[in-house]
XYZ file of C-alpha atoms in Angstrom:
432
model
C -48.591 28.744 -42.374
C -47.380 26.374 -45.114
C -44.370 24.008 -44.981
C -42.119 22.958 -47.797
C -41.509 19.337 -48.679
C -38.232 19.035 -46.677
C -39.851 20.407 -43.517
C -42.734 17.970 -43.830
C -40.306 15.024 -44.114
C -38.384 16.155 -41.000
C -41.592 16.573 -38.985
C -42.751 13.161 -40.143
C -39.535 11.483 -39.014
C -39.715 13.166 -35.607
C -43.290 12.004 -35.213
C -42.334 8.454 -36.140
C -39.530 8.376 -33.543
C -41.880 9.687 -30.839
C -44.480 7.055 -31.775
C -41.937 4.210 -31.609
C -40.666 5.370 -28.205
C -44.229 5.562 -26.901
C -44.956 2.037 -28.105
C -41.752 0.758 -26.480
C -42.664 2.353 -23.164
C -46.158 0.856 -23.381
C -44.650 -2.596 -24.090
C -46.450 -2.682 -27.461
C -43.070 -2.973 -29.182
C -39.936 -4.626 -27.695
C -37.182 -2.138 -27.045
C -34.872 -1.545 -24.095
C -36.533 -4.375 -22.210
C -35.946 -8.053 -22.602
C -38.668 -10.518 -23.524
C -39.266 -11.021 -19.802
C -40.006 -7.340 -19.343
C -36.883 -6.801 -17.194
C -34.006 -4.397 -17.964
C -31.212 -5.802 -20.118
C -28.800 -7.833 -17.948
C -25.117 -6.854 -18.016
C -22.953 -9.678 -19.305
C -19.223 -10.137 -19.630
C -16.097 -11.238 -17.806
C -13.598 -9.353 -15.663
C -10.100 -10.669 -14.995
C -8.215 -9.480 -11.914
C -4.482 -9.962 -11.352
C -2.850 -9.420 -7.992
C -0.011 -10.368 -5.687
C 0.101 -12.183 -2.328
C -3.677 -12.796 -2.130
C -5.079 -16.303 -2.509
C -8.106 -17.000 -4.705
C -9.900 -18.216 -1.576
C -9.607 -14.704 -0.088
C -12.162 -13.566 -2.670
C -14.545 -16.527 -2.506
C -17.241 -14.834 -0.400
C -16.830 -11.493 -2.152
C -17.198 -12.984 -5.620
C -20.304 -14.853 -4.461
C -21.756 -11.516 -3.330
C -20.929 -9.995 -6.717
C -22.895 -12.754 -8.433
C -26.095 -11.446 -6.838
C -25.443 -8.017 -8.369
C -24.012 -9.169 -11.707
C -25.399 -12.699 -12.285
C -24.193 -12.777 -15.890
C -20.701 -11.412 -15.188
C -17.798 -13.773 -14.507
C -15.090 -12.373 -12.217
C -11.825 -14.309 -11.881
C -8.670 -13.693 -9.862
C -5.141 -14.784 -10.723
C -2.670 -14.410 -7.883
C 1.130 -14.361 -7.819
C 3.290 -15.352 -4.856
C 5.884 -12.592 -5.214
C 6.226 -9.150 -6.747
C 8.994 -10.119 -9.168
C 6.916 -12.774 -10.944
C 3.795 -10.617 -10.799
C 5.346 -7.502 -12.312
C 7.208 -9.468 -14.986
C 4.100 -11.439 -16.024
C 1.953 -8.307 -16.022
C 4.336 -6.373 -18.259
C 4.523 -9.302 -20.698
C 0.726 -9.635 -20.800
C 0.184 -5.909 -21.340
C 2.836 -5.823 -24.062
C 1.022 -8.659 -25.857
C -2.327 -6.906 -25.484
C -3.598 -9.741 -23.297
C -3.499 -8.123 -19.889
C -6.219 -8.356 -17.233
C -9.052 -5.853 -16.883
C -7.975 -5.035 -13.332
C -4.518 -5.268 -11.802
C -2.802 -4.159 -8.616
C -0.340 -1.260 -8.450
C 1.961 -0.316 -5.570
C 1.003 2.553 -3.319
C 3.980 4.702 -4.325
C 4.329 4.048 -8.064
C 1.353 5.859 -9.620
C 3.695 8.151 -11.547
C 5.194 5.095 -13.267
C 1.904 3.265 -13.849
C -0.447 6.115 -14.733
C -0.165 5.590 -18.501
C -1.297 1.964 -18.164
C -4.538 2.671 -16.283
C -7.671 4.798 -16.502
C -9.280 6.779 -13.662
C -12.701 6.048 -12.270
C -15.436 8.073 -14.033
C -16.711 10.827 -11.759
C -20.239 9.662 -12.537
C -19.459 6.387 -10.749
C -17.494 7.695 -7.760
C -17.028 11.278 -6.616
C -13.842 12.685 -5.129
C -15.742 13.861 -2.048
C -17.004 10.333 -1.416
C -13.470 9.045 -1.953
C -12.081 11.389 0.720
C -14.815 10.453 3.161
C -14.278 6.709 2.799
C -10.493 6.378 2.702
C -7.581 7.739 4.781
C -5.522 10.666 3.486
C -2.705 8.391 2.341
C -4.901 6.869 -0.382
C -5.539 10.276 -1.957
C -1.826 11.029 -1.690
C -0.896 7.770 -3.405
C -3.676 7.013 -5.886
C -5.176 10.357 -6.922
C -3.824 13.288 -8.891
C -5.454 16.414 -10.297
C -8.788 15.367 -8.839
C -8.852 11.985 -10.600
C -8.789 8.630 -8.775
C -6.690 5.874 -10.359
C -6.754 2.996 -7.853
C -8.465 1.868 -4.644
C -7.107 -0.453 -1.919
C -8.714 -3.309 -0.027
C -6.132 -3.183 2.763
C -3.400 -0.834 4.008
C -0.343 -2.167 5.830
C 1.990 0.027 7.900
C 5.227 -0.224 9.847
C 4.656 -0.941 13.540
C 6.737 -1.984 16.531
C 6.669 -5.754 17.057
C 8.178 -6.872 20.349
C 8.969 -9.989 22.340
C 6.731 -9.694 25.407
C 8.855 -12.027 27.513
C 12.077 -10.086 26.895
C 10.506 -6.722 27.680
C 8.805 -8.145 30.776
C 12.117 -9.539 32.046
C 13.633 -6.072 31.684
C 10.536 -4.439 33.269
C 10.058 -2.303 30.164
C 7.051 -1.132 28.205
C 7.207 -0.801 24.402
C 8.953 2.528 23.675
C 6.652 5.271 22.419
C 9.478 7.553 21.242
C 12.848 6.975 19.610
C 14.483 8.605 22.615
C 12.834 6.010 24.870
C 14.178 3.248 22.660
C 17.756 4.499 23.018
C 17.352 4.448 26.806
C 16.057 0.864 26.640
C 18.935 -0.530 24.574
C 21.307 -1.350 27.493
C 18.590 -3.298 29.334
C 17.692 -5.376 26.271
C 21.127 -5.897 24.698
C 23.077 -9.003 25.631
C 26.692 -9.672 24.629
C 29.099 -12.518 25.319
C 32.573 -12.306 26.830
C 34.058 -11.251 23.497
C 31.461 -8.467 23.064
C 29.635 -10.331 20.319
C 25.880 -9.660 20.287
C 23.929 -12.707 21.432
C 20.666 -10.818 21.902
C 19.931 -7.539 20.118
C 17.694 -4.813 21.496
C 16.256 -3.667 18.166
C 16.744 -4.262 14.454
C 18.042 -0.822 13.491
C 21.159 0.625 11.903
C 21.961 -2.079 9.367
C 21.011 -2.723 5.763
C 20.766 -6.162 4.138
C 19.972 -8.155 7.275
C 17.153 -5.870 8.455
C 13.748 -6.415 6.907
C 12.511 -3.179 5.289
C 15.586 -1.170 6.335
C 15.013 1.303 3.491
C 11.391 1.844 4.545
C 12.463 2.527 8.136
C 14.963 5.117 6.891
C 12.258 6.634 4.673
C 10.016 6.949 7.720
C 12.728 8.576 9.842
C 13.287 11.128 7.085
C 9.588 11.959 6.938
C 9.393 12.144 10.736
C 12.256 14.652 10.809
C 10.532 16.814 8.197
C 12.777 15.948 5.255
C 11.507 17.270 1.914
C 11.949 14.160 -0.220
C 11.337 15.738 -3.651
C 10.818 19.118 -5.263
C 7.162 20.261 -5.258
C 6.879 19.532 -8.989
C 8.489 16.103 -8.526
C 11.292 17.070 -10.898
C 14.115 15.882 -8.636
C 14.960 14.386 -5.238
C 15.806 16.850 -2.453
C 16.443 14.723 0.655
C 20.180 15.537 0.946
C 19.397 18.204 3.547
C 20.195 18.682 7.221
C 16.950 16.905 8.117
C 17.905 13.993 5.883
C 21.381 13.813 7.411
C 19.875 13.813 10.902
C 17.624 10.883 9.987
C 20.436 8.848 8.392
C 22.804 9.541 11.292
C 20.145 8.615 13.833
C 19.479 5.345 12.056
C 23.102 4.253 11.627
C 24.067 4.977 15.265
C 22.446 1.663 16.231
C 25.109 -0.163 14.180
C 28.035 1.959 15.391
C 30.057 -0.004 17.975
C 31.359 3.254 19.476
C 27.833 4.563 20.134
C 25.814 3.976 23.311
C 22.861 2.952 21.111
C 24.862 0.146 19.473
C 22.801 -3.033 19.114
C 23.253 -4.295 15.539
C 25.908 -5.311 13.018
C 26.242 -6.972 9.631
C 27.209 -10.361 11.085
C 23.807 -10.908 12.711
C 21.097 -13.080 11.089
C 18.140 -11.628 9.224
C 15.920 -9.647 11.589
C 12.860 -11.881 11.057
C 14.886 -15.029 11.751
C 16.592 -13.559 14.812
C 13.310 -12.281 16.249
C 11.625 -15.632 15.641
C 14.436 -17.367 17.526
C 13.888 -15.144 20.580
C 17.245 -13.393 20.210
C 15.899 -9.969 19.245
C 13.609 -7.871 21.422
C 12.124 -5.419 18.909
C 11.629 -5.221 15.157
C 9.842 -2.651 13.026
C 7.809 -4.375 10.373
C 4.515 -4.731 8.539
C 1.562 -6.872 9.528
C 2.495 -9.219 6.683
C 5.651 -10.190 8.609
C 3.667 -11.688 11.492
C 2.641 -14.741 9.468
C 6.315 -15.378 8.676
C 7.246 -15.082 12.355
C 4.475 -17.423 13.507
C 5.411 -19.958 10.840
C 8.952 -20.026 12.238
C 7.928 -19.983 15.906
C 4.204 -20.395 16.641
C 4.838 -20.182 20.402
C 6.633 -16.821 20.408
C 4.895 -14.387 22.776
C 4.818 -11.269 20.625
C 3.036 -7.953 21.005
C 2.299 -5.003 18.726
C 2.751 -1.328 19.556
C 2.527 1.883 17.549
C 5.567 3.000 15.590
C 7.822 5.215 17.759
C 7.860 8.955 17.074
C 10.421 11.704 17.764
C 9.904 13.166 21.234
C 9.282 16.623 19.768
C 6.953 15.467 16.965
C 3.841 17.587 16.452
C 2.002 14.714 14.797
C 2.495 10.968 14.511
C 3.584 9.392 11.213
C 4.189 5.849 10.071
C 5.105 4.352 6.706
C 2.702 2.331 4.505
C 3.108 -0.557 2.113
C 0.023 -1.628 0.179
C -1.520 -2.191 -3.248
C -4.504 -0.711 -5.046
C -6.831 -2.143 -7.696
C -6.714 -0.242 -10.998
C -8.443 -0.619 -14.368
C -6.233 -1.332 -17.362
C -6.423 0.871 -20.446
C -6.735 -2.390 -22.368
C -9.986 -3.393 -20.661
C -12.861 -3.801 -23.116
C -15.366 -2.834 -20.453
C -13.716 -0.273 -18.164
C -16.964 0.921 -16.584
C -17.880 -2.610 -15.545
C -14.339 -3.146 -14.248
C -14.565 0.015 -12.159
C -17.962 -1.053 -10.834
C -16.368 -4.314 -9.701
C -13.547 -2.432 -7.935
C -16.036 -0.135 -6.211
C -18.119 -3.108 -5.096
C -15.001 -4.756 -3.658
C -13.421 -1.769 -1.927
C -16.189 0.640 -0.889
C -18.877 -1.829 0.167
C -18.230 -2.547 3.858
C -19.765 -6.029 3.712
C -17.508 -7.083 0.847
C -14.454 -5.394 2.344
C -15.008 -7.145 5.678
C -15.459 -10.516 3.977
C -12.151 -10.103 2.153
C -10.298 -8.874 5.264
C -11.621 -11.750 7.369
C -10.406 -14.272 4.800
C -7.051 -12.603 4.139
C -6.450 -11.606 7.789
C -5.321 -8.100 6.893
C -5.838 -4.587 8.297
C -8.572 -2.463 6.683
C -8.426 0.371 4.172
C -11.807 1.958 4.935
C -12.037 4.544 7.706
C -15.352 3.089 8.844
C -13.765 -0.282 9.665
C -10.932 0.956 11.913
C -12.892 0.677 15.158
C -13.953 -2.878 14.326
C -10.467 -4.001 15.383
C -10.385 -2.270 18.786
C -10.243 -5.611 20.626
C -7.920 -7.406 18.228
C -4.464 -7.706 19.875
C -2.680 -7.917 16.527
C -4.713 -5.842 14.076
C -5.748 -3.037 16.439
C -2.543 -1.002 16.047
C -2.280 -1.634 12.312
C -5.897 -0.565 11.783
C -5.422 2.707 13.673
C -2.185 3.506 11.883
C -3.791 3.688 8.433
C -4.978 7.154 9.496
C -1.427 8.455 10.101
C 0.378 6.777 7.198
C 2.511 9.000 4.949
C 4.951 8.335 2.112
C 6.267 9.937 -1.066
C 6.038 9.013 -4.790
C 9.095 6.813 -5.256
C 8.330 5.772 -8.868
C 10.600 2.701 -8.673
C 10.513 1.553 -5.060
C 12.861 -1.406 -5.591
C 15.591 0.703 -7.181
C 15.250 3.464 -4.591
C 15.364 0.954 -1.734
C 18.665 -0.330 -3.114
C 20.016 3.237 -3.280
C 19.057 3.845 0.354
C 20.690 0.581 1.454
C 23.929 1.628 -0.242
C 23.775 4.996 1.548
C 23.440 3.188 4.896
C 26.367 0.918 4.045
C 28.486 3.900 3.018
C 27.970 5.612 6.382
C 28.722 2.389 8.249
C 31.981 2.299 6.265
C 32.825 5.767 7.649
C 31.577 7.848 4.722
C 30.267 11.323 5.491
C 26.450 11.120 5.867
C 25.885 14.214 3.713
C 28.151 12.843 0.974
C 26.283 9.527 1.067
C 22.941 11.320 0.792
C 24.169 13.588 -2.008
C 25.085 10.530 -4.051
C 21.763 8.867 -3.247
C 19.867 12.043 -4.144
C 21.573 12.219 -7.548
C 20.712 8.593 -8.287
C 17.074 8.982 -7.240
C 16.782 12.140 -9.367
C 17.968 10.113 -12.359
C 15.175 7.590 -11.724
C 12.637 10.411 -11.497
C 13.883 11.949 -14.748
C 13.479 8.648 -16.601
C 9.746 9.039 -16.057
C 9.620 12.620 -17.361
């Protein structure tokens, strides 16, 4: 068989490539190896932006990362509050100078999805994701089989109580909402003019109750309220279930109701609880540091969030952040490798949690807190956390607070929810 000139040239080039590869593999020629004979070392820098965390929370974790990526510099820039963080982040992204990794809220993926890129399936499979993290993380940070963010910690609403006040009344922390209503008379204290001097629980109000909108959100979910249409095209919570939840909540601020224990003239719930004038609040683990700063000697306890007596399964409400990779990152694969090393490696996750004093996000770490009087409940509750995609949680919280205030001003609960539903639907449609 004879070959023409073109075929001979092609065969010659193929042979040359094979020869070069063979020489590289035999170390005769330098190639994919460095002069030391080791694989090429990954180099670069990864900037992380977040909120609430201190740089010191990552000190041990970043030291661990140095052993894996000795030529990669990882830095963290923290912000003290969400307003400054979100404003600075938007400005940086608009200028094309944003970080490689930044935190997003657990319920705003729909708003943030165009700013971030999902983890490559070659780096982290969806099956592994489901095995490592609670269901809420898939609900919040994954869509259509793609994973967009991963958390280091998950916070949830729990019942925080004054042990001394409940002991004096010979009461245990209520496990159901019905139990709480029964406990109100024993915990409530009024003066001669019927003014509340000691409240049983921070429920029913709006501006002076920490996370009032989140508590109402939880009650709606516990009563089976369908918060949005299946395609997330509109809000749908103005239903009988939604009315039941709103009416249940506001009864605690209705002076004509037997459950009355709150009004707008009372101090902020955190302040009142810290002063020993409030028996029960419903708040996140992050609130405990605020309480202890105000009153380090307060004898407080933690119990699971109450459930409806007829509930088939327990639910609580989460509030947390996930690490996501910016579309502007010049090295997204490296950035995702850093996130995976931080969030899925139990040693790194534990080092961060120990420094930050927060509840875990990994399923495998839940039982580590069995003997912790504060974190035990919060750790367990990450497995029963549920929420819904709010898009703009600040705006929707304000809408819910106005609905509460409307009912307390004698508005019809269904009318208040209809107005709130219309306003939330408008927020949803801004995204579409």
